[in-house]
Coordinates of C-alpha atoms and ligand atoms in Angstrom, one line a residue:
M25 CA 34.0 20.5 -78.9
P26 CA 32.9 22.5 -75.8
T27 CA 29.4 23.5 -75.3
L28 CA 28.5 27.2 -75.2
T29 CA 24.9 27.3 -73.9
E30 CA 23.2 30.5 -74.5
K31 CA 21.1 31.7 -71.6
K32 CA 19.4 34.4 -73.7
T33 CA 19.6 35.8 -77.2
T34 CA 19.4 39.4 -78.2
R35 CA 16.6 40.6 -80.6
S36 CA 19.0 40.1 -83.5
G37 CA 19.4 36.5 -82.5
R38 CA 23.0 36.9 -81.3
P39 CA 24.1 35.5 -78.0
A40 CA 23.4 37.9 -75.1
P41 CA 26.4 38.9 -73.0
E42 CA 25.6 36.4 -70.3
L43 CA 26.8 33.1 -71.6
I44 CA 27.0 29.9 -69.7
F45 CA 30.4 28.4 -70.5
G46 CA 30.9 24.7 -70.7
D47 CA 34.3 23.2 -70.9
L48 CA 37.4 25.2 -71.6
W49 CA 38.3 25.3 -75.3
E50 CA 41.6 23.6 -75.7
Y51 CA 44.3 25.6 -77.6
D52 CA 47.4 24.1 -79.1
P53 CA 50.4 24.7 -76.9
A54 CA 52.1 28.0 -77.6
P55 CA 55.3 27.9 -75.6
E56 CA 57.7 30.9 -75.5
T57 CA 61.0 29.7 -76.8
A58 CA 63.4 32.6 -76.3
D59 CA 66.7 31.7 -74.7
P60 CA 66.9 33.1 -71.1
K61 CA 70.7 32.9 -71.3
L62 CA 71.1 31.5 -67.8
K63 CA 74.4 30.6 -66.2
A64 CA 74.7 27.4 -64.3
R65 CA 76.0 29.3 -61.3
Y66 CA 75.7 32.9 -60.2
D67 CA 78.1 34.6 -57.9
L68 CA 77.6 37.7 -55.8
F69 CA 77.8 41.1 -57.5
I70 CA 80.1 43.3 -55.4
N71 CA 82.2 46.3 -56.5
G72 CA 81.2 45.9 -60.2
A73 CA 82.3 42.2 -60.4
F74 CA 80.9 38.7 -59.9
V75 CA 82.7 37.3 -56.9
A76 CA 82.5 33.9 -55.1
P77 CA 80.9 33.9 -51.7
K78 CA 83.3 33.8 -48.8
S79 CA 81.4 30.8 -47.4
G80 CA 82.0 28.9 -50.6
K81 CA 78.4 27.8 -50.4
Y82 CA 75.7 27.9 -53.1
F83 CA 72.0 27.1 -53.0
D84 CA 69.6 26.0 -55.8
S85 CA 67.0 28.2 -57.5
I86 CA 64.4 26.0 -59.0
N87 CA 61.7 26.4 -61.5
P88 CA 58.4 26.1 -59.5
A89 CA 56.5 25.0 -62.7
N90 CA 58.4 21.7 -62.8
E91 CA 60.6 21.6 -59.7
Q92 CA 63.7 21.4 -61.8
K93 CA 66.9 23.1 -60.8
L94 CA 67.5 26.3 -62.7
A95 CA 70.8 27.6 -61.4
E96 CA 73.0 27.7 -58.3
I97 CA 73.0 31.0 -56.4
A98 CA 75.8 32.2 -54.0
L99 CA 75.0 32.2 -50.3
A100 CA 76.3 35.5 -48.9
N101 CA 77.3 35.7 -45.3
K102 CA 78.1 38.6 -43.0
D103 CA 81.6 39.1 -44.4
D104 CA 80.2 39.3 -48.0
V105 CA 77.7 41.9 -46.8
D106 CA 80.6 43.8 -45.1
A107 CA 82.5 43.8 -48.5
A108 CA 79.3 45.0 -50.3
Y109 CA 78.8 47.9 -48.0
A110 CA 82.5 48.9 -48.1
A111 CA 82.3 48.9 -51.9
A112 CA 79.1 51.0 -51.8
Q113 CA 80.5 53.5 -49.3
R114 CA 83.7 53.9 -51.5
A115 CA 81.6 54.4 -54.6
F116 CA 79.5 57.0 -52.8
D117 CA 82.5 58.9 -51.5
T118 CA 84.6 58.8 -54.7
T119 CA 82.3 58.8 -57.7
W120 CA 78.5 58.5 -57.5
G121 CA 77.8 60.9 -54.6
K122 CA 79.8 63.6 -56.4
M123 CA 78.6 63.1 -59.9
P124 CA 76.2 65.7 -61.3
G125 CA 72.6 64.5 -61.7
R126 CA 72.7 64.9 -65.5
E127 CA 75.6 62.4 -65.7
R128 CA 73.8 59.9 -63.4
A129 CA 70.8 60.2 -65.7
K130 CA 72.8 58.8 -68.6
Y131 CA 73.5 55.6 -66.7
L132 CA 69.9 55.2 -65.7
Y133 CA 68.8 55.8 -69.3
R134 CA 71.4 53.3 -70.6
I135 CA 70.2 50.6 -68.1
A136 CA 66.6 51.1 -69.2
R137 CA 67.6 50.8 -72.9
L138 CA 69.7 47.7 -72.3
L139 CA 66.8 46.1 -70.4
Q140 CA 64.5 46.8 -73.3
D141 CA 67.0 45.3 -75.7
R142 CA 67.0 42.1 -73.7
A143 CA 63.3 42.2 -72.7
R144 CA 62.3 38.8 -74.1
E145 CA 65.3 37.1 -72.5
F146 CA 64.5 38.7 -69.1
A147 CA 60.8 37.8 -69.3
V148 CA 61.6 34.2 -69.9
A149 CA 64.1 34.1 -67.0
E150 CA 61.6 35.7 -64.7
T151 CA 58.9 33.2 -65.6
L152 CA 61.3 30.2 -65.3
D153 CA 62.5 31.3 -61.9
G154 CA 59.3 32.6 -60.3
G155 CA 56.5 30.7 -62.0
K156 CA 54.4 33.7 -63.3
P157 CA 52.8 33.4 -66.7
I158 CA 55.0 34.6 -69.6
K159 CA 52.4 37.0 -70.8
E160 CA 52.7 38.8 -67.4
S161 CA 56.5 39.0 -67.3
R162 CA 56.6 39.9 -71.0
D163 CA 53.8 42.6 -70.9
F164 CA 54.0 43.8 -67.3
D165 CA 57.1 43.1 -65.2
V166 CA 59.9 43.8 -67.7
P167 CA 58.4 46.8 -69.5
M168 CA 57.4 48.3 -66.1
A169 CA 60.9 47.8 -64.7
A170 CA 62.4 49.6 -67.8
A171 CA 59.8 52.3 -67.3
H172 CA 61.0 52.9 -63.8
F173 CA 64.6 53.4 -65.0
F174 CA 63.4 55.8 -67.8
Y175 CA 61.3 57.8 -65.4
H176 CA 64.0 58.2 -62.8
A177 CA 66.6 59.0 -65.5
G178 CA 64.3 61.9 -66.3
W179 CA 64.4 63.1 -62.7
A180 CA 68.1 62.8 -62.1
D181 CA 68.9 66.3 -63.6
K182 CA 65.8 68.0 -62.2
L183 CA 66.2 67.1 -58.5
E184 CA 65.7 70.7 -57.4
Y185 CA 62.0 70.2 -58.3
V186 CA 61.6 67.2 -55.9
A187 CA 61.1 69.6 -53.0
P188 CA 60.7 73.2 -54.3
G189 CA 62.2 75.7 -51.8
H190 CA 64.6 73.1 -50.4
K191 CA 68.0 71.7 -51.3
V192 CA 68.1 68.0 -51.8
A193 CA 71.1 65.7 -51.1
P194 CA 71.6 62.0 -51.2
L195 CA 71.4 60.0 -48.0
G196 CA 74.6 58.0 -48.8
V197 CA 74.5 54.2 -48.8
V198 CA 71.1 52.4 -48.6
G199 CA 70.3 48.8 -47.8
Q200 CA 67.4 47.2 -49.6
V201 CA 65.6 43.8 -49.3
I202 CA 62.9 42.6 -51.6
P203 CA 60.4 39.7 -52.0
W204 CA 59.8 37.1 -54.7
N205 CA 56.5 38.2 -56.2
F206 CA 57.8 40.8 -58.7
P207 CA 61.6 40.2 -58.5
L208 CA 62.8 42.5 -61.3
L209 CA 60.1 45.1 -60.9
M210 CA 60.7 45.4 -57.1
L211 CA 64.4 45.7 -57.8
A212 CA 63.7 48.6 -60.3
W213 CA 61.4 50.3 -57.8
K214 CA 64.2 50.2 -55.2
I215 CA 67.3 51.0 -57.2
A216 CA 66.1 53.5 -59.8
P217 CA 65.0 56.3 -57.3
A218 CA 68.0 55.6 -55.0
L219 CA 70.5 56.0 -57.9
A220 CA 68.7 59.0 -59.4
M221 CA 69.2 60.8 -56.1
G222 CA 72.9 59.9 -55.9
N223 CA 72.8 57.0 -53.3
C224 CA 74.7 53.8 -53.6
V225 CA 73.0 50.4 -52.9
V226 CA 73.4 47.0 -51.3
L227 CA 70.4 44.9 -52.2
K228 CA 69.2 41.4 -51.3
P229 CA 66.6 39.7 -53.6
A230 CA 64.4 36.8 -52.2
E231 CA 66.0 33.4 -52.1
T232 CA 63.6 31.8 -54.6
T233 CA 64.0 34.6 -57.2
S234 CA 67.6 35.9 -57.5
V235 CA 68.1 35.1 -61.2
T236 CA 66.8 38.3 -62.9
C237 CA 68.6 40.4 -60.2
L238 CA 71.9 38.8 -61.2
K239 CA 71.1 39.1 -64.9
L240 CA 70.5 42.8 -64.3
A241 CA 74.0 42.9 -62.8
E242 CA 75.3 42.0 -66.3
I243 CA 73.4 45.0 -67.6
L244 CA 74.9 47.3 -65.0
Q245 CA 78.3 46.1 -66.2
D246 CA 77.4 46.7 -69.8
A247 CA 76.1 50.2 -68.9
G248 CA 79.5 51.0 -67.4
L249 CA 78.0 51.8 -64.0
P250 CA 81.0 52.7 -61.7
P251 CA 82.0 49.7 -59.5
G252 CA 80.3 49.6 -56.1
V253 CA 77.3 51.9 -56.9
V254 CA 75.0 48.8 -56.9
N255 CA 75.9 45.5 -55.1
F256 CA 73.8 42.4 -54.9
V257 CA 74.1 39.9 -52.1
T258 CA 72.0 36.7 -52.4
G259 CA 70.9 34.4 -49.7
F260 CA 68.2 33.6 -47.2
G261 CA 66.7 35.6 -44.3
E262 CA 70.0 35.7 -42.4
T263 CA 71.6 37.5 -45.3
G264 CA 68.7 39.9 -45.3
A265 CA 69.2 40.5 -41.5
A266 CA 72.9 41.2 -42.2
V267 CA 71.9 43.8 -44.8
T268 CA 69.3 45.5 -42.6
G269 CA 71.3 45.3 -39.4
H270 CA 74.6 46.7 -40.8
P271 CA 75.9 49.9 -39.3
T272 CA 76.8 51.5 -42.8
P273 CA 73.5 52.2 -44.5
A274 CA 71.7 55.6 -43.8
K275 CA 68.4 54.0 -44.8
I276 CA 66.8 50.6 -45.0
A277 CA 64.1 50.1 -47.7
F278 CA 62.2 46.9 -47.2
T279 CA 59.4 45.2 -49.2
G280 CA 58.0 42.0 -47.8
S281 CA 55.7 40.6 -45.2
T282 CA 54.5 42.6 -42.2
E283 CA 55.9 40.0 -39.9
V284 CA 59.5 40.5 -41.2
G285 CA 59.0 44.2 -41.5
K286 CA 58.2 44.4 -37.8
I287 CA 61.4 42.4 -36.9
I288 CA 63.4 44.8 -38.9
M289 CA 61.7 47.9 -37.4
R290 CA 62.4 46.5 -33.9
S291 CA 66.1 45.9 -34.7
L292 CA 66.5 49.5 -36.0
A293 CA 64.6 51.2 -33.2
G294 CA 66.8 53.8 -31.5
T295 CA 69.1 54.2 -34.5
D296 CA 69.1 57.3 -36.7
K297 CA 68.5 55.2 -39.9
K298 CA 65.7 56.1 -42.2
M299 CA 63.2 53.4 -43.1
T300 CA 60.6 52.7 -45.7
M301 CA 58.4 49.6 -45.3
E302 CA 56.2 48.2 -48.1
L303 CA 54.4 45.4 -46.4
G304 CA 51.4 43.1 -46.7
G305 CA 47.8 43.8 -47.7
K306 CA 44.2 42.6 -47.7
A307 CA 42.6 44.8 -50.2
A308 CA 38.8 45.2 -50.7
N309 CA 37.4 45.4 -54.2
I310 CA 34.0 47.0 -53.7
V311 CA 31.2 46.5 -56.2
F312 CA 28.0 48.6 -56.1
D313 CA 24.8 47.7 -57.8
D314 CA 25.2 50.4 -60.4
A315 CA 28.6 49.2 -61.5
P316 CA 29.2 47.9 -65.1
L317 CA 29.2 44.3 -63.8
D318 CA 31.0 42.6 -66.7
Q319 CA 33.9 45.1 -66.5
A320 CA 33.8 44.7 -62.7
V321 CA 34.1 40.9 -63.0
E322 CA 37.1 41.4 -65.3
G323 CA 38.6 43.8 -62.7
I324 CA 38.0 41.4 -59.8
V325 CA 39.6 38.5 -61.7
N326 CA 42.6 40.6 -62.6
G327 CA 42.7 41.9 -59.1
I328 CA 43.1 38.5 -57.4
F329 CA 44.2 36.0 -60.0
F330 CA 46.9 38.2 -61.7
N331 CA 50.3 36.6 -60.8
Q332 CA 48.4 33.8 -58.9
G333 CA 47.4 36.3 -56.3
H334 CA 51.1 36.8 -55.3
V335 CA 50.4 40.5 -55.2
C336 CA 50.6 42.7 -52.1
C337 CA 47.7 44.8 -53.3
A338 CA 45.6 41.9 -54.6
G339 CA 41.9 42.5 -54.3
S340 CA 41.6 39.4 -52.1
R341 CA 38.3 40.5 -50.5
L342 CA 35.3 41.2 -52.7
L343 CA 32.7 43.4 -51.1
V344 CA 29.6 43.2 -53.2
H345 CA 26.4 45.1 -52.9
E346 CA 23.6 42.7 -51.8
P347 CA 21.2 43.4 -54.7
V348 CA 23.8 42.2 -57.3
A349 CA 25.6 39.6 -55.1
D350 CA 24.1 36.5 -56.7
K351 CA 24.6 37.9 -60.2
V352 CA 28.2 38.8 -59.6
L353 CA 28.9 35.4 -58.0
A354 CA 27.4 33.6 -61.0
K355 CA 29.4 35.7 -63.5
L356 CA 32.6 35.0 -61.5
K357 CA 32.1 31.3 -61.5
N358 CA 31.6 31.4 -65.3
R359 CA 34.8 33.4 -65.7
L360 CA 36.8 31.1 -63.5
K361 CA 35.8 28.1 -65.6
V362 CA 37.7 29.6 -68.6
L363 CA 40.8 30.7 -66.8
R364 CA 43.8 28.7 -68.1
V365 CA 46.0 27.3 -65.3
G366 CA 49.2 25.5 -66.1
D367 CA 52.6 25.9 -67.8
P368 CA 53.7 29.5 -67.2
M369 CA 55.8 29.4 -70.4
D370 CA 52.7 29.0 -72.5
K371 CA 51.5 32.3 -73.9
N372 CA 47.9 31.4 -73.3
T373 CA 48.3 30.7 -69.6
D374 CA 46.4 32.9 -67.2
L375 CA 47.6 31.4 -63.9
G376 CA 51.0 29.9 -63.7
A377 CA 52.8 28.2 -60.8
I378 CA 52.8 29.1 -57.1
N379 CA 56.2 30.4 -56.3
S380 CA 57.3 27.8 -53.8
R381 CA 56.3 24.7 -52.0
E382 CA 56.1 26.7 -48.7
Q383 CA 53.8 29.2 -50.3
L384 CA 51.6 26.4 -51.7
K385 CA 51.4 24.9 -48.2
R386 CA 50.3 28.2 -46.7
I387 CA 47.6 28.8 -49.3
T388 CA 46.3 25.2 -48.9
E389 CA 46.2 25.6 -45.1
L390 CA 44.3 28.9 -45.3
V391 CA 41.8 27.5 -47.8
A392 CA 41.2 24.5 -45.5
S393 CA 40.5 27.0 -42.6
G394 CA 37.9 28.7 -44.8
V395 CA 36.1 25.5 -45.4
K396 CA 36.4 24.5 -41.7
E397 CA 35.0 27.9 -40.6
G398 CA 32.0 27.5 -42.8
A399 CA 32.5 29.5 -45.9
E400 CA 31.4 28.0 -49.2
L401 CA 34.1 27.0 -51.6
Y402 CA 34.0 27.1 -55.4
Q403 CA 36.9 25.9 -57.6
P404 CA 36.6 25.3 -61.4
P405 CA 37.3 21.7 -62.5
C406 CA 40.5 22.6 -64.4
K407 CA 43.3 20.0 -64.8
L408 CA 46.5 20.9 -62.9
P409 CA 50.0 19.7 -64.1
T410 CA 51.2 16.8 -62.1
K411 CA 54.7 18.2 -61.4
G412 CA 55.3 21.7 -59.9
F413 CA 53.3 23.9 -57.5
Y414 CA 49.8 24.8 -58.7
F415 CA 46.6 25.9 -57.0
R416 CA 43.1 26.2 -58.5
P417 CA 41.6 29.6 -58.7
T418 CA 39.3 29.7 -55.7
L419 CA 36.2 31.6 -54.6
F420 CA 34.7 31.7 -51.1
S421 CA 31.2 33.0 -50.7
G422 CA 29.3 33.3 -47.4
V423 CA 32.4 34.7 -45.8
S424 CA 32.2 36.6 -42.5
M425 CA 34.6 39.2 -41.2
S426 CA 35.7 36.8 -38.4
H427 CA 37.0 34.2 -40.8
R428 CA 40.7 33.9 -41.2
I429 CA 40.3 34.0 -45.0
A430 CA 38.8 37.5 -44.6
R431 CA 41.5 38.7 -42.3
E432 CA 44.8 37.1 -43.1
E433 CA 46.9 37.7 -46.2
I434 CA 46.7 34.5 -48.3
F435 CA 49.0 35.6 -51.1
G436 CA 47.4 33.1 -53.5
P437 CA 44.6 32.9 -56.0
V438 CA 41.8 32.9 -53.4
L439 CA 38.9 35.4 -53.3
S440 CA 36.8 35.9 -50.2
I441 CA 33.4 37.3 -51.0
L442 CA 31.4 39.4 -48.4
T443 CA 28.3 41.5 -49.0
F444 CA 27.1 44.9 -47.8
R445 CA 23.9 47.0 -47.9
T446 CA 25.0 50.6 -47.5
V447 CA 28.0 52.8 -48.4
E448 CA 28.8 53.1 -44.7
E449 CA 28.8 49.4 -44.2
A450 CA 31.1 49.0 -47.3
V451 CA 33.6 51.5 -45.9
E452 CA 33.5 50.0 -42.4
K453 CA 34.1 46.5 -43.7
A454 CA 36.8 47.5 -46.1
N455 CA 38.7 49.4 -43.4
N456 CA 38.2 46.7 -40.8
T457 CA 41.6 45.2 -41.4
A458 CA 45.1 45.7 -40.0
Y459 CA 46.3 46.4 -43.5
G460 CA 45.7 49.4 -45.8
L461 CA 47.6 49.1 -49.0
S462 CA 45.0 49.4 -51.7
A463 CA 41.3 49.2 -52.6
G464 CA 39.0 49.2 -55.6
V465 CA 35.6 50.9 -56.1
W466 CA 33.2 49.9 -58.9
T467 CA 30.3 52.3 -59.4
D468 CA 28.7 54.5 -62.0
K469 CA 28.6 57.5 -59.6
G470 CA 31.6 59.9 -59.6
S471 CA 30.5 61.4 -56.2
R472 CA 30.5 57.9 -54.7
I473 CA 34.0 57.3 -56.0
L474 CA 35.2 60.5 -54.4
K475 CA 33.5 59.7 -51.1
M476 CA 34.9 56.2 -50.9
S477 CA 38.4 57.2 -51.9
T478 CA 38.4 59.8 -49.1
E479 CA 37.1 57.4 -46.5
L480 CA 39.0 54.2 -47.4
K481 CA 42.2 53.9 -45.4
A482 CA 44.3 52.6 -48.3
G483 CA 47.4 54.0 -50.0
V484 CA 45.9 53.4 -53.5
V485 CA 42.2 53.4 -54.4
W486 CA 41.4 52.3 -58.0
A487 CA 38.1 53.3 -59.4
N488 CA 36.4 51.2 -62.1
T489 CA 39.8 49.5 -62.7
Y490 CA 42.3 47.5 -60.7
N491 CA 46.0 46.8 -60.5
K492 CA 47.1 49.7 -62.6
F493 CA 50.6 51.0 -62.1
D494 CA 52.7 53.8 -63.4
P495 CA 56.2 55.0 -62.3
T496 CA 54.8 58.6 -61.8
S497 CA 52.3 57.4 -59.3
P498 CA 53.3 57.0 -55.6
F499 CA 52.6 53.6 -54.1
G500 CA 52.6 52.7 -50.4
G501 CA 50.5 51.7 -47.4
Y502 CA 48.5 52.8 -44.4
K503 CA 48.6 51.0 -41.0
E504 CA 50.4 47.6 -41.1
S505 CA 50.9 47.8 -44.8
G506 CA 53.8 50.1 -44.0
F507 CA 55.0 53.6 -44.6
G508 CA 57.0 55.6 -47.2
R509 CA 56.1 55.8 -50.8
E510 CA 57.7 54.3 -54.0
G511 CA 57.3 56.0 -57.3
G512 CA 56.6 59.6 -58.3
R513 CA 58.1 62.6 -56.7
Q514 CA 57.1 61.3 -53.2
G515 CA 59.2 58.2 -53.8
L516 CA 62.3 60.4 -54.4
L517 CA 61.6 62.3 -51.2
D518 CA 62.3 59.0 -49.3
Y519 CA 65.8 58.8 -50.7
C520 CA 67.1 62.3 -49.9
Q521 CA 67.9 64.7 -47.1
L522 CA 66.3 68.1 -47.3
T523 CA 67.9 71.3 -46.2
Ligands
NAP636 P1 59.2 38.0 -46.5 O1 59.2 36.6 -46.0 O2 59.0 39.1 -45.6 O3 60.6 38.2 -47.3 C1 60.9 39.4 -47.9 C2 62.4 39.5 -48.0 O4 63.0 39.7 -46.6 C3 63.1 38.3 -48.6 O5 64.2 38.7 -49.3 C4 63.6 37.6 -47.3 O6 64.6 36.7 -47.6 C5 64.0 38.7 -46.4 N1 64.1 38.4 -45.0 C6 63.5 37.3 -44.3 N2 63.8 37.4 -43.0 C7 64.5 38.6 -42.8 C8 65.0 39.2 -41.7 N3 64.9 38.7 -40.5 N4 65.7 40.4 -41.9 C9 65.8 40.9 -43.1 N5 65.3 40.3 -44.2 C10 64.7 39.2 -44.1 O7 58.1 38.2 -47.7 P2 57.9 37.3 -48.9 O8 57.2 36.1 -48.5 O9 59.2 37.2 -49.7 O10 56.9 38.3 -49.8 C11 55.6 38.3 -49.6 C12 55.2 39.5 -48.8 O11 55.7 40.7 -49.4 C13 53.7 39.7 -48.7 O12 53.3 40.0 -47.4 C14 53.4 40.9 -49.6 O13 52.2 41.6 -49.3 C15 54.6 41.7 -49.4 N6 54.8 42.7 -50.5 C16 54.5 44.0 -50.3 C17 54.7 44.9 -51.3 C18 54.4 46.4 -51.1 O14 54.7 47.2 -52.0 N7 53.8 46.8 -50.0 C19 55.1 44.5 -52.6 C20 55.4 43.1 -52.8 C21 55.2 42.2 -51.7 P3 64.3 35.2 -48.0 O15 63.5 35.2 -49.3 O16 65.6 34.6 -48.2 O17 63.5 34.6 -46.9
MG637 MG1 63.2 29.9 -58.5

């Protein structure tokens, strides 16, 4: 039996909120058992059908929780990408581009409903392929993906209100490339607004997480979406480069690292293609001494340990007001001790598997740099599975702005803690980064929230909460976190021509 040592008791004799936790209470395993209905091999999805890749080559998608092979995925080459764009252009010219918005809405609505019907199956597939805890794919990724299709179904027959006073028209065919951290959700963010506006799509998912994309292709078929409106080409970076470098698309929408975003921007310089770039981040979560500290600690933990920190807007830097710094650090350490790390398919798991061996290597290397540069490391003594890719939730205190862990995107469950004395210092430190995707402010004062959200150079500023998303709310970055918005009316503006 674990020990729960009370630090204090209240007058009624009940434990005070500040408890010192001993060992983690062991629960019985609670594995999710729904059938993900996976095929052994997935082909490309072009012109409404699954087709073998012209190269004849396939690569393995593995389950990062146990390193076992999950499925074979087709490797698309340049010729496959050509075929996908030809199908998309044909669909745009003959059906989708001419269809009234109210008809397009019906397809989007049907896709959303079909996804809801198969939600459990999709959640399991997402967790097996990507390593995130089942409670996240079940409660966040899949419902939020369906919500994006519903939301954009609602827009498709009201497009005259996207830009009042203007006429809106689709761009034509768009090329889209997405990362591995929210495979199905990023897919929904990309294709739902594009389709609502009347565009046709060629999309490449990330090489480690293609499964739910190809499962969604089954839903597109079941929804009767006209052939060629959406095409999926799977593969590695070269396939992505073939998608972004192709002459057909009128727009390239990319979500991924700033490094690859810059390569794509350089390759498109001088063309008339539109671009939106959703890139990396190094968000600051800023906690003032008047904040409700227990809620703030929950928000900080959610901000960086959600999805193993594989989140572009992860609150990876904690800026904490000096008077409460020790208290917040002690509370965080206690909280980390009771995070459950392990099998992502277990419904109790808080932190699942790191997405790939490469990502685990990168996290490990950056954490070693933090220790070498003199920051103080804390990791709870949790047991990690022996097979698969796992990393302990990690805190670094005594971090300075020059440390790599304070500047570089780690994209893992690692929090770097810095302190500040004044509001001005908090703003300066938070903005002292090449990125500008998101930030969080924890304080009791409304006026301070308003001041901070005006001065922080971040696309999203959460106040007394963190990592909250809604399809109606635009999301996007400042500085090297990219440009363009996804979600809301603003997201639709990035998929249309205005006259
Ligand atoms: P990444 O390495 O940039 O890859 C993103 C996608 O681009 C993948 O599909 C990748 O294919 C493809 N790709 C690689 N090289 C390419 C090239 N030369 N031309 C065209 N496409 C290419 O990023 P990641 O490691 O998958 O994802 C993590 C990054 O995404 C983080 O930096 C994170 O902050 C960012 N992100 C940003 C947002 C946002 O909304 N701002 C949201 C989520 C993630 P392969 O997988 O086959 O290499
Ligand atoms: Mg995988």
